[in-house]
Tab-separated table of C-alpha atoms and ligand atoms in Angstrom:
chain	number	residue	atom	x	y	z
A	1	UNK	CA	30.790	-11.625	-24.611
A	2	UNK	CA	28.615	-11.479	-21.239
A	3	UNK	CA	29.376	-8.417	-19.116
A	4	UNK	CA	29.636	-9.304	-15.556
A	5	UNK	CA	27.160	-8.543	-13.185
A	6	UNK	CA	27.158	-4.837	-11.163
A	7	UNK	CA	28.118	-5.182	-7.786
A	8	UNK	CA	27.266	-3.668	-4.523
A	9	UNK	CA	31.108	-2.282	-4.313
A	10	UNK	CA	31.554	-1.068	-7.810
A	11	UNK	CA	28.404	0.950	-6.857
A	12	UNK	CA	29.881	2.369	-3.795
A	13	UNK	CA	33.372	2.820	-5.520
A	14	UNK	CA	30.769	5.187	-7.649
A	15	UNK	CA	29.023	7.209	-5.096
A	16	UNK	CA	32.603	7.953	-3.216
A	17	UNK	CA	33.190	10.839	-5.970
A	18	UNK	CA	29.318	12.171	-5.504
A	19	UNK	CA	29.852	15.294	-2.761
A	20	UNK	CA	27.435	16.009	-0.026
A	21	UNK	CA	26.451	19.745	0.531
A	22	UNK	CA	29.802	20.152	2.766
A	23	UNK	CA	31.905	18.358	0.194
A	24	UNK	CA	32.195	14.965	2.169
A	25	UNK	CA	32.080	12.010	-0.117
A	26	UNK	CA	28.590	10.961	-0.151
A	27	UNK	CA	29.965	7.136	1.134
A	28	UNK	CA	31.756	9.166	4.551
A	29	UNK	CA	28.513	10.610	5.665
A	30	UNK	CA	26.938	7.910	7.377
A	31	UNK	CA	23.781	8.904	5.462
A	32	UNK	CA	23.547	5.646	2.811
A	33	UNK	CA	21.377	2.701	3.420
A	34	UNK	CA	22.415	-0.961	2.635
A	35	UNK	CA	22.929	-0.209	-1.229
A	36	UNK	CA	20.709	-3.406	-2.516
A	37	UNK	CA	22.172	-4.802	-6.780
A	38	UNK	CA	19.917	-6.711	-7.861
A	39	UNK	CA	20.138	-8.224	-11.476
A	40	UNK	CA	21.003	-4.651	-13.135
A	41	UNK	CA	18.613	-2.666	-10.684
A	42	UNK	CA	20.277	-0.824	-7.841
A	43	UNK	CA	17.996	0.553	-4.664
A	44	UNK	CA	19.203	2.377	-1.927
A	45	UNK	CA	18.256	5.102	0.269
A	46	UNK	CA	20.079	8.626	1.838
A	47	UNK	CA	18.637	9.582	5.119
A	48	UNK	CA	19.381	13.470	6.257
A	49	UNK	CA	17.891	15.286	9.111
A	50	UNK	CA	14.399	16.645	7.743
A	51	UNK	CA	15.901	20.526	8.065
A	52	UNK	CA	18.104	19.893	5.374
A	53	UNK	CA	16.458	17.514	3.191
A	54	UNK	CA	16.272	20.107	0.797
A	55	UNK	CA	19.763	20.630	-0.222
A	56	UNK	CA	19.684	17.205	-0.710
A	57	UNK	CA	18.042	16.985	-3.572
A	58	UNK	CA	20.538	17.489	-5.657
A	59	UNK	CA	22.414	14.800	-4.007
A	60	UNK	CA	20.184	12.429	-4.689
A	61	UNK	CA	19.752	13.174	-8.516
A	62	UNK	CA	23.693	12.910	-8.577
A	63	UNK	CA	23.849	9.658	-6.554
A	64	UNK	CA	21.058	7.694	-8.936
A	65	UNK	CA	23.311	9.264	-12.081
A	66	UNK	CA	26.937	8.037	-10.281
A	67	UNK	CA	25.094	4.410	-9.326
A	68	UNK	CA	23.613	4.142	-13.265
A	69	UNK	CA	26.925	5.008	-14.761
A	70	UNK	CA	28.127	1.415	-13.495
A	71	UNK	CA	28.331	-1.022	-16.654
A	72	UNK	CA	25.425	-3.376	-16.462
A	73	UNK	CA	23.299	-1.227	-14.301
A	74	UNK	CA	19.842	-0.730	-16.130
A	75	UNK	CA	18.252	1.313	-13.270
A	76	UNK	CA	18.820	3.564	-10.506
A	77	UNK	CA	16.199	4.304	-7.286
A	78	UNK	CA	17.873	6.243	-4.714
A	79	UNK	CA	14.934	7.659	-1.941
A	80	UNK	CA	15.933	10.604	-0.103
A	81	UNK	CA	14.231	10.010	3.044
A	82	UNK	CA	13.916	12.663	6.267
A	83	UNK	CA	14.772	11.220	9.627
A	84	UNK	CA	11.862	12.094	11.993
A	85	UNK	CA	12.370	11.565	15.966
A	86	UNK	CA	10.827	9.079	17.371
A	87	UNK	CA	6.977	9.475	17.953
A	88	UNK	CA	5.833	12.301	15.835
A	89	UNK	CA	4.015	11.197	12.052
A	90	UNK	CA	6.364	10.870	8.861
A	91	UNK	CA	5.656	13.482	6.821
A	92	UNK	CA	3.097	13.301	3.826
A	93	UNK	CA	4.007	14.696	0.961
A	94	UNK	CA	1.068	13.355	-0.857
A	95	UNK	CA	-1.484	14.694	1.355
A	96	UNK	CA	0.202	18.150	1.188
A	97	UNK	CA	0.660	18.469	-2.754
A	98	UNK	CA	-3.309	17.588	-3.041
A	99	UNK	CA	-4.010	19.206	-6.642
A	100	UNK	CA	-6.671	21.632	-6.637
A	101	UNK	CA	-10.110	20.569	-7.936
A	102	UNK	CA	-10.559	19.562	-11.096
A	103	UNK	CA	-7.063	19.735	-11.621
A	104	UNK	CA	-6.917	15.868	-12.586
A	105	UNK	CA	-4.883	15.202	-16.012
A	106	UNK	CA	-6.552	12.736	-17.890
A	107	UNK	CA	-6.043	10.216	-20.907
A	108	UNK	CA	-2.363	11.500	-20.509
A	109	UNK	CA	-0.311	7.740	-19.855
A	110	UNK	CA	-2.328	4.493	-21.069
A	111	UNK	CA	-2.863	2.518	-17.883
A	112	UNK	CA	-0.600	0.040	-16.765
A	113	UNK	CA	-2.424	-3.134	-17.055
A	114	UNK	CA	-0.789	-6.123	-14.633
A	115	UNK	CA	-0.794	-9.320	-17.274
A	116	UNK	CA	-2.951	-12.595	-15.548
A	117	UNK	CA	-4.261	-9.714	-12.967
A	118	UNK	CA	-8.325	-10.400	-13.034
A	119	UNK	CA	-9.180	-7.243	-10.803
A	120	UNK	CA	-7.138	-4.468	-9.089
A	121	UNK	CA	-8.775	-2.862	-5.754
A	122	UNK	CA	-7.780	0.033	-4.097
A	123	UNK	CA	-8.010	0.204	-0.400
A	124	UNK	CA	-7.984	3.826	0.566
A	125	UNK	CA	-8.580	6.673	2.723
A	126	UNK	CA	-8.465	10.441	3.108
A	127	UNK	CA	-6.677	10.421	6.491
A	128	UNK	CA	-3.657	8.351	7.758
A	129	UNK	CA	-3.675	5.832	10.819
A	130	UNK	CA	-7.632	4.982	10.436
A	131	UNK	CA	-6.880	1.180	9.610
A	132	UNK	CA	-6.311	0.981	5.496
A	133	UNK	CA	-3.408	-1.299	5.702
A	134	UNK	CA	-4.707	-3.972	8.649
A	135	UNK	CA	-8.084	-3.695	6.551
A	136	UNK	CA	-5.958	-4.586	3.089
A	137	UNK	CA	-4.298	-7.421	4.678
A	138	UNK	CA	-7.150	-8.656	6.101
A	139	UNK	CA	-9.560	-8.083	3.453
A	140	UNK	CA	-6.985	-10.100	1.202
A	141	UNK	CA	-6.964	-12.905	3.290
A	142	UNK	CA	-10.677	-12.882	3.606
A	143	UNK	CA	-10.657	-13.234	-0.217
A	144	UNK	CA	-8.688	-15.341	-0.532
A	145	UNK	CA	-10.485	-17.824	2.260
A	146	UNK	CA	-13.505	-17.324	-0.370
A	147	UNK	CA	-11.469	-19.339	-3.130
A	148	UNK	CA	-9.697	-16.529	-4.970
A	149	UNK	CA	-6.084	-15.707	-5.992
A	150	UNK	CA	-5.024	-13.135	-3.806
A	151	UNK	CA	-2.391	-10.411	-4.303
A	152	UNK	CA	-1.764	-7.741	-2.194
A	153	UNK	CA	0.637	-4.566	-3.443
A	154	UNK	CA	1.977	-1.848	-0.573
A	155	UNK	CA	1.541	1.138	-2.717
A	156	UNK	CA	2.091	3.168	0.341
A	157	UNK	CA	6.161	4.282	-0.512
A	158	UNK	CA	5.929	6.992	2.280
A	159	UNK	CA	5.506	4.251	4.709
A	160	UNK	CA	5.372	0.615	3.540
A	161	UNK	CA	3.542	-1.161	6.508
A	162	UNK	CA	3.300	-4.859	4.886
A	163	UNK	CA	7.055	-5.889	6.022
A	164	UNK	CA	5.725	-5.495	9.282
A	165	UNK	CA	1.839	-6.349	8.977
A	166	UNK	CA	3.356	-9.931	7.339
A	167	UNK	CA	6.336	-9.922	9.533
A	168	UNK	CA	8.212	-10.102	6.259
A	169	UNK	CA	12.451	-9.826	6.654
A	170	UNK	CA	13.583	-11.429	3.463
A	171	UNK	CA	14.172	-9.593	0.100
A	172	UNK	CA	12.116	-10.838	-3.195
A	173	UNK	CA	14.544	-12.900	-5.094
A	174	UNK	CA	15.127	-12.255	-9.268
A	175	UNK	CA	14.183	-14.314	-12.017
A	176	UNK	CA	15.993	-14.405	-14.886
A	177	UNK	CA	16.295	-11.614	-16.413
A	178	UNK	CA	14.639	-8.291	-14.516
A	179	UNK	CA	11.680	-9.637	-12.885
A	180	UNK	CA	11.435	-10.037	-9.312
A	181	UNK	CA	9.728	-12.900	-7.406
A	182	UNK	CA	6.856	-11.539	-4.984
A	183	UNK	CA	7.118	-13.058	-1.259
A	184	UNK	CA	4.473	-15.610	-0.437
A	185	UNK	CA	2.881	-14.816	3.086
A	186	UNK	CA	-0.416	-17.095	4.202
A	187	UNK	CA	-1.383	-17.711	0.327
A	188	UNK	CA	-1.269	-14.291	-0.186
A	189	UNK	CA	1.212	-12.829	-3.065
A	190	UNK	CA	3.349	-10.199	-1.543
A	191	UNK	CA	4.867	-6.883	-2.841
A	192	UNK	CA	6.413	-4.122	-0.856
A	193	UNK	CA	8.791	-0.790	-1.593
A	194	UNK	CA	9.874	-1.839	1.915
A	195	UNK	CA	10.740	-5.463	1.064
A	196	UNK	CA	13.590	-3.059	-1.077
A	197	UNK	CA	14.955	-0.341	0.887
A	198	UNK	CA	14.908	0.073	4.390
A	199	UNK	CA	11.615	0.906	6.104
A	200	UNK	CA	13.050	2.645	9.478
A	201	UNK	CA	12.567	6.178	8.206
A	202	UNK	CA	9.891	7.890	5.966
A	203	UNK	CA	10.485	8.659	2.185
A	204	UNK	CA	10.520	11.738	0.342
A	205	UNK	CA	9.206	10.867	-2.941
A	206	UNK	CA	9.859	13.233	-6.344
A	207	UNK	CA	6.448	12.785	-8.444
A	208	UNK	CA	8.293	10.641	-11.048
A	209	UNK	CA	9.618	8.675	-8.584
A	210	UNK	CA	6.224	7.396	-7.465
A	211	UNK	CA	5.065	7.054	-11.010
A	212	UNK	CA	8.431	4.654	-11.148
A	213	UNK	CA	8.301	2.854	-8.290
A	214	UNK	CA	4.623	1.895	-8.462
A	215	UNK	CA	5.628	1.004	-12.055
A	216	UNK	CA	8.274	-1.257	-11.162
A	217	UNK	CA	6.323	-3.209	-8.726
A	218	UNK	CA	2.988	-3.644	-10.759
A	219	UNK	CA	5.022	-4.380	-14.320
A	220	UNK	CA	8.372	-5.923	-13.091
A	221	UNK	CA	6.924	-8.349	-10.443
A	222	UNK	CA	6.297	-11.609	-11.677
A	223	UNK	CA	2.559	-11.626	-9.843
A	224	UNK	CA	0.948	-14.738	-11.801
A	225	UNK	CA	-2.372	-15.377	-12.217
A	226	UNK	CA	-4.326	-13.552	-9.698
A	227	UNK	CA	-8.416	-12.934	-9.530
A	228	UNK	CA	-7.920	-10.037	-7.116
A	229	UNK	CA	-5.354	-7.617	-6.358
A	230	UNK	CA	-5.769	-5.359	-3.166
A	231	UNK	CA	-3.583	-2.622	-3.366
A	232	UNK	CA	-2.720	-0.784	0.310
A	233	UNK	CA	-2.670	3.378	-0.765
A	234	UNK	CA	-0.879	5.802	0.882
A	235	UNK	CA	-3.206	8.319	2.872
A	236	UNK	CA	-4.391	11.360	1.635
A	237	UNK	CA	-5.393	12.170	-2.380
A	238	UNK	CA	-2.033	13.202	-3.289
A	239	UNK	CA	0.136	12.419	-6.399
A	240	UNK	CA	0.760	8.663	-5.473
A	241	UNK	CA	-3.330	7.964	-5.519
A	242	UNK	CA	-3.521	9.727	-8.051
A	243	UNK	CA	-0.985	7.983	-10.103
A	244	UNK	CA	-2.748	5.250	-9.330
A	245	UNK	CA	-6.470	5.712	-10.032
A	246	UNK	CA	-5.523	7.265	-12.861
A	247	UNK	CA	-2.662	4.687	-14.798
A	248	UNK	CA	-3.533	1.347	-13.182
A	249	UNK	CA	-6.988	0.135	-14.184
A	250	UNK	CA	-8.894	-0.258	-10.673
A	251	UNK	CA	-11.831	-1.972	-10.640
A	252	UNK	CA	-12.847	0.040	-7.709
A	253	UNK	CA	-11.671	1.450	-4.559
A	254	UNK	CA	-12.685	0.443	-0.814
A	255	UNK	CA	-12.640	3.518	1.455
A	256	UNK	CA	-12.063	2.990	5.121
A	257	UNK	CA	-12.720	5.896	7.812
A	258	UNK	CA	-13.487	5.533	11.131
A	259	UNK	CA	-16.512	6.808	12.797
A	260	UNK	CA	-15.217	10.181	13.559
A	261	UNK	CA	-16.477	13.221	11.609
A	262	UNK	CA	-13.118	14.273	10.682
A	263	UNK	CA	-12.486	11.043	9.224
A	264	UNK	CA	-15.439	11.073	7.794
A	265	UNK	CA	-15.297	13.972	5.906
A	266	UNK	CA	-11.818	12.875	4.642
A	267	UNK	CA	-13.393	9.280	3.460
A	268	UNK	CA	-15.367	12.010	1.639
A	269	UNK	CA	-12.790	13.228	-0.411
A	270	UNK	CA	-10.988	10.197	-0.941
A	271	UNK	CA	-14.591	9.003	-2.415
A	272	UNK	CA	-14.507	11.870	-4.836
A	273	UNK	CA	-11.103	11.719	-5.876
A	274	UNK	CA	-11.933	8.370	-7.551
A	275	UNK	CA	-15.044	9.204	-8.892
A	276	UNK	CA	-13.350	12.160	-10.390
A	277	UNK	CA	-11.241	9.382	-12.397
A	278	UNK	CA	-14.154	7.110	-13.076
A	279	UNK	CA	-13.184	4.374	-10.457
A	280	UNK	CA	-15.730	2.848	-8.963
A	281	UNK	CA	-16.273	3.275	-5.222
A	282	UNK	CA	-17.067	-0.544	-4.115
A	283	UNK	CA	-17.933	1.034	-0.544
A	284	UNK	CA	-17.080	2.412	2.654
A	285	UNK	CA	-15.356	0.021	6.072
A	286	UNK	CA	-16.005	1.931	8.988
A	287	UNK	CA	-13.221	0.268	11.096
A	288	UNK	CA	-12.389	0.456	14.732
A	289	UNK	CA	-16.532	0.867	15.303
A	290	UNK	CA	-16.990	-0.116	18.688
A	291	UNK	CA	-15.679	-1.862	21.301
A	292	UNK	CA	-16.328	-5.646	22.249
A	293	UNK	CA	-15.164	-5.796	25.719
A	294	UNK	CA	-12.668	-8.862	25.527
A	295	UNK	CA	-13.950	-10.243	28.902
A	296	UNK	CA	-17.669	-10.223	28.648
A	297	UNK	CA	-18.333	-9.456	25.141
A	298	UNK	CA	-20.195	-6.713	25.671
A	299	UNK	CA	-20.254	-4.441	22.817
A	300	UNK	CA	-19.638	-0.426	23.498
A	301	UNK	CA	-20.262	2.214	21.089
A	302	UNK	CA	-17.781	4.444	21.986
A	303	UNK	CA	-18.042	6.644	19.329
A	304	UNK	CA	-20.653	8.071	17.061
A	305	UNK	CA	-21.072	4.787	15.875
A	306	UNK	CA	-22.747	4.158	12.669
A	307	UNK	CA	-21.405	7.460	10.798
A	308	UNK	CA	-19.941	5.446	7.998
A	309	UNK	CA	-23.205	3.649	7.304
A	310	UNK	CA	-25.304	6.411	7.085
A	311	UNK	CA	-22.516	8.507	5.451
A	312	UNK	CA	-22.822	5.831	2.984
A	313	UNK	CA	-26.389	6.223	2.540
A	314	UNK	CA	-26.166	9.769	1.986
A	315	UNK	CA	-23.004	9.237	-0.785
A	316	UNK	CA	-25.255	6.413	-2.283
A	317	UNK	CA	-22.503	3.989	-2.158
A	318	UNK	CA	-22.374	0.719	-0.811
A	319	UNK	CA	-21.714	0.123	3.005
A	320	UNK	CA	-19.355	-3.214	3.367
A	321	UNK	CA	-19.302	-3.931	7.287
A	322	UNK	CA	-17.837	-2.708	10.198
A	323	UNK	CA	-14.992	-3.098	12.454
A	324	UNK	CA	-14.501	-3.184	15.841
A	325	UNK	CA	-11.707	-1.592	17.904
A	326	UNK	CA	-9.978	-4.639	19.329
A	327	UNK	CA	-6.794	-5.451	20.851
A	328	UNK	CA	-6.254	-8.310	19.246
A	329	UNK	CA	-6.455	-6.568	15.814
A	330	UNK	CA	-3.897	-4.450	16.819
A	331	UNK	CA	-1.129	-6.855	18.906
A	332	UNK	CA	-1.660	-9.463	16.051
A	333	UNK	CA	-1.201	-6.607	13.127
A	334	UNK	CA	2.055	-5.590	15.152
A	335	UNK	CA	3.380	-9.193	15.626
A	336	UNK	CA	2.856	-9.424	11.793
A	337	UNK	CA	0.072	-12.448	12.868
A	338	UNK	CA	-2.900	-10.984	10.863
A	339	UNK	CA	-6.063	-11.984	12.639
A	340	UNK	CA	-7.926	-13.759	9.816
A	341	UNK	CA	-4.944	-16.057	9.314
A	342	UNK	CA	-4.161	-16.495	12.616
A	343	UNK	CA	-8.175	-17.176	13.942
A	344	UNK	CA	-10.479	-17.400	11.254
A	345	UNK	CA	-13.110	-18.882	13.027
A	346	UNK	CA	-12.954	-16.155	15.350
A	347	UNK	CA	-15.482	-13.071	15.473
A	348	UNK	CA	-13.087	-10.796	14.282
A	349	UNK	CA	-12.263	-12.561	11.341
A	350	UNK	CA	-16.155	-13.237	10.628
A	351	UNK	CA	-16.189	-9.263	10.614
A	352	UNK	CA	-13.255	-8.762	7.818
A	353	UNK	CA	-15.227	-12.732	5.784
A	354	UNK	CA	-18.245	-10.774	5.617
A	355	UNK	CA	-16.550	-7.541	4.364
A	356	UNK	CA	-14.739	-9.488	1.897
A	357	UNK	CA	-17.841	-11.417	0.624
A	358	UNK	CA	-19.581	-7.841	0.087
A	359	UNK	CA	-16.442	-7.147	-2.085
A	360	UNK	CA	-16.365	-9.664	-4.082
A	361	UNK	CA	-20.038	-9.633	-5.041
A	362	UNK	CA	-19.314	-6.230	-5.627
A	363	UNK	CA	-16.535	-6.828	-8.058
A	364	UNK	CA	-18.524	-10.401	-9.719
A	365	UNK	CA	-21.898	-9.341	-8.946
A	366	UNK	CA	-24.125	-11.013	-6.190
A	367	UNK	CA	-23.666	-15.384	-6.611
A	368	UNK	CA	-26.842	-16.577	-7.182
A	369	UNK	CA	-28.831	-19.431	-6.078
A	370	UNK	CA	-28.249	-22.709	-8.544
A	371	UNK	CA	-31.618	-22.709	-10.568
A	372	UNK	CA	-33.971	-25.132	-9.187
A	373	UNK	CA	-35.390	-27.935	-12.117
A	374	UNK	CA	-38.790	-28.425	-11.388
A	375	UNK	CA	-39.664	-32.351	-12.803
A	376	UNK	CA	-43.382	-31.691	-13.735
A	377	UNK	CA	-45.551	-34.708	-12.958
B	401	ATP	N1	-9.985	-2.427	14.268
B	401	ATP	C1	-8.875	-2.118	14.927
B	401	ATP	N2	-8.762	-2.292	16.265
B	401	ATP	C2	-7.647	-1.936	16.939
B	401	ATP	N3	-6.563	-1.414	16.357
B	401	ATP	C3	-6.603	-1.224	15.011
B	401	ATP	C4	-7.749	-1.570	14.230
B	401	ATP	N4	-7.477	-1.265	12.933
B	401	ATP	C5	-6.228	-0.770	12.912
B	401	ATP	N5	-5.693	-0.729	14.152
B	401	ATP	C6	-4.386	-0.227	14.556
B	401	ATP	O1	-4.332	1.158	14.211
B	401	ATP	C7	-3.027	1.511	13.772
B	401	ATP	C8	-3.127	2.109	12.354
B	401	ATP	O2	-3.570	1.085	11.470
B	401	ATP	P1	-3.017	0.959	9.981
B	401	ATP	O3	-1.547	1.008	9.940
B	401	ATP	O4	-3.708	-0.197	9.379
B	401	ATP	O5	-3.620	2.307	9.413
B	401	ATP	P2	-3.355	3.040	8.036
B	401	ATP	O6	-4.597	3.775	7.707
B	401	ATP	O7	-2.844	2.070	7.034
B	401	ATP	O8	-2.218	4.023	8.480
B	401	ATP	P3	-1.287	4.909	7.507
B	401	ATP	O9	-2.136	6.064	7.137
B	401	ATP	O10	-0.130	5.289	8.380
B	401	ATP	O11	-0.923	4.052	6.327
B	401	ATP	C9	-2.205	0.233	13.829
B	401	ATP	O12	-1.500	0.213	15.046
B	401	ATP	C10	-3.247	-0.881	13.815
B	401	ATP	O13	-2.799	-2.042	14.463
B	402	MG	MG1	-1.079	2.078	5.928
C-alpha cells in the first residue's frame, strides 16, 4: 500500500505541540516561515529577534524532530534565522568561527562528487560585499557564451543572493522520487538555499546544517551534464568554505577582492585557506577597479588601482582581469538583469568574456592554434 504524501498542514498540526521559550505553541508565535513539503522533504524557517536567538536553539532542534515525525517525511531543515533591522550586515557566523591555523581536518568525509559535473569552481573571497556573487553570475554566463555547460550553485546559506541576482521567484519543482529540478535562468542551471526558504532575513547555520544543506543541493539536484560549475561562497573562511574545499572536489577557486588593502589582505587568506586543502587558486578578479565615467568614458582610478595584479604577482598566482565600478553592474545585478546577458557586446561584458576565457584556459589549459600542414613542394 502507498502512504500518502506529507502535507504542509499535517506538518503544522505537528509543530502546534513544539513550545517556544514562553510556552506559546511554536505555530502562535508569528515566528514560522511558509513551511515548504516537498516530495518527503520539509523546509522552513523560525525568525526571532537576534537577542534571543539563542534560546532558540533548542526550538529549532525540537521543531525539525516534531516536522520528521510526520509519516512520509524523509527529511527535516528548519533554519533559525536572526532578524536584523534594516541597514546594518547579517551576521557571519562563518567568518567568526574561522578555525585557527592549521586546524583543517583532513581525509575525514570522501568528497562529494556531483555525477555528469566536468569541473566545480569556487568563486570566493575573504571579505563580504566586494563583488563574489555579481562576479559568479557573470563569470557563468561568460562561460557559458564560450560554448560550455554552465551551472551555477549559491553556496552562500547566510545570504543566498542568486534569487535576486536572476530575479528568480519560483520554487525548483521535484522529480520523481527526491530529486529536485534546478531553475533555468539565461542557459545557466540554477540552484539556490533561497529558491527554498525565504531569503528576507539572514540564517543562523549549526555546522551540520551547512554540511547538509550544501549536500542536498550538490547530490539531490538533478544538475545534468555540466562542463563547469561556479559555485557563489559565502564570505569569510569559515565552516561553510571549508566544508566545501574540503568535501566537494574543486578544481580551483577564483578569489575576488577589490583594490583596497583590507580587501586585499583578506583575498590573502581566502588564497591560503584553499591552498591549505590543495585547491588550486585559478587567480585573483580585482573587481570594482576603476571608474569609466558613463558620459565620456573616461577611465578614473579611484583607488589604488592595480593592487590585485601585483598582489598576484607577489602570491605567484594567476591575475584574471579586472573590473570596473559601474552603475550599470550594479542597477542591472539589482533588477536581476545580469549585464553579460543583458549586453554582451557591451564593454562591461567584454571585461567579465575575457575573465572567463582566462578561466577556462585555466581549468583546460591554454587552446592552441590548429597545427599548420606544410605541403612540401
Ligand atoms: N563592478 C561593480 N560595479 C558596481 N557595483 C558592483 C560591482 N560589483 C558588485 N557591485 C555591487 O556591490 C554590491 C555587493 O556585490 P555582491 O553581492 O556581488 O558581493 P558579495 O561579495 O557577493 O557580497 P556578500 O559578501 O554579501 O555575499 C552589490 O550591490 C553589487 O551590485
Ligand atoms: Mg554574495
Amino acid at each position: 500500500m502507498k502512504t500518502m504524501a506529507p502535507t504542509k498542514q499535517q506538518v503544522l498540526d505537528r509543530l502546534a505541540s513544539v513550545a517556544a521559550p514562553d510556552g506559546t505553541p511554536l505555530t502562535a508565535t508569528g515566528t514560522l516561515s511558509d513551511v515548504v513539503v516537498a516530495d518527503g522533504k520539509v523546509f522552513f524557517s523560525i525568525t526571532v529577534d537576534a537577542a534571543v536567538v539563542q534560546g532558540w536553539e533548542s526550538v529549532r532542534q525540537r521543531a525539525e524532530a516534531a516536522a520528521r515525525a510526520v509519516p512520509g517525511v524523509q527529511s527535516a531543515l528548519v533554519a533559525l534565522t536572526a532578524e536584523r533591522k534594516p541597514g546594518t550586515p547579517p551576521p557571519r557566523p562563518a567568518e567568526r568561527r574561522a578555525p585557527p591555523p592549521g586546524a583543517v581536518p583532513r581525509g575525514g568525509q570522501s568528497p562529494i562528487s556531483v555525477a555528469g559535473v566536468e569541473s566545480i569552481i569556487a568563486v570566493a573571497s575573504g571579505k563580504g560585499g566586494v563583488g563574489k556573487s555579481t562576479t559568479a553570475v557573470n563569470l557563468a554566463l561568460g562561460l557559458s557564451h564560450l560554448g560550455l555547460k554552465v551551472g551555477i550553485l549559491d553556496a552562500d546559506i547566510y545570504g543566498p543572493s542568486l534569487p535576486k541576482l536572476l530575479s528568480v521567484r519560483e520554487r525548483p519543482q521535484t522529480l520523481g522520487g527526491t530529486r529536485l529540478k534546478p531553475i533555468t535562468r539565461h542557459g545557466l542551471t540554477v540552484m539556490s538555499i533561497g529558491f527554498l526558504i525565504e531569503e528576507e532575513t539572514p540564517m543562523i547555520w549549526r555546522g551540520p546544517m551547512v554540511i547538509s544543506a550544501l549536500t542536498q543541493m550538490l547530490r539531490e539536484v538533478e544538475w545534468g551534464e555540466l562542463d563547469v560549475m561556479v559555485v557563489d561562497m559565502p564570505p569569510g573562511t569559515g565552516d561553510a568554505q571549508l566544508t566545501m574545499a574540503q568535501q566537494v572536489p574543486l578544481k580551483g577557486a577564483v578569489i575576488v577582492s577589490t583594490p583596497q588593502d583590507l580587501a586585499l589582505i583578506d583575498a590573502r587568506r581566502g588564497i591560503a585557506m584553499f591552498r591549505r586543502v590543495n585547491v588550486p587558486v585559478l587567480g585573483i578578479v580585482e573587481n570594482m577597479s576603476y571608474f569609466l565615467c558613463p558620459k565620456c568614458g573616461t577611465r578614473s582610478d579611484i583607488f589604488s588601482h592595480g593592487g590585485a595584479r601585483h598582489e598576484a604577482e607577489r602570491l605567484g598566482v594567476p591575475f584574471l582581469g579586472e573590473v570596473p565600478l559601474d552603475m550599470n553592474i550594479r542597477e542591472t545585478s539589482d533588477a536581476g538583469r545580469p549585464v553579460v546577458a543583458t549586453a554582451p557586446d557591451g564593454p562591461l561584458a567584454a571585461a567579465y568574456h575575457d575573465i572567463a576565457a582566462r578561466v577556462r584556459d585555466q581549468l583546460t589549459g591554454p587552446t592552441r592554434p590548429p597545427p599548420r600542414i606544410v605541403i612540401e613542394a
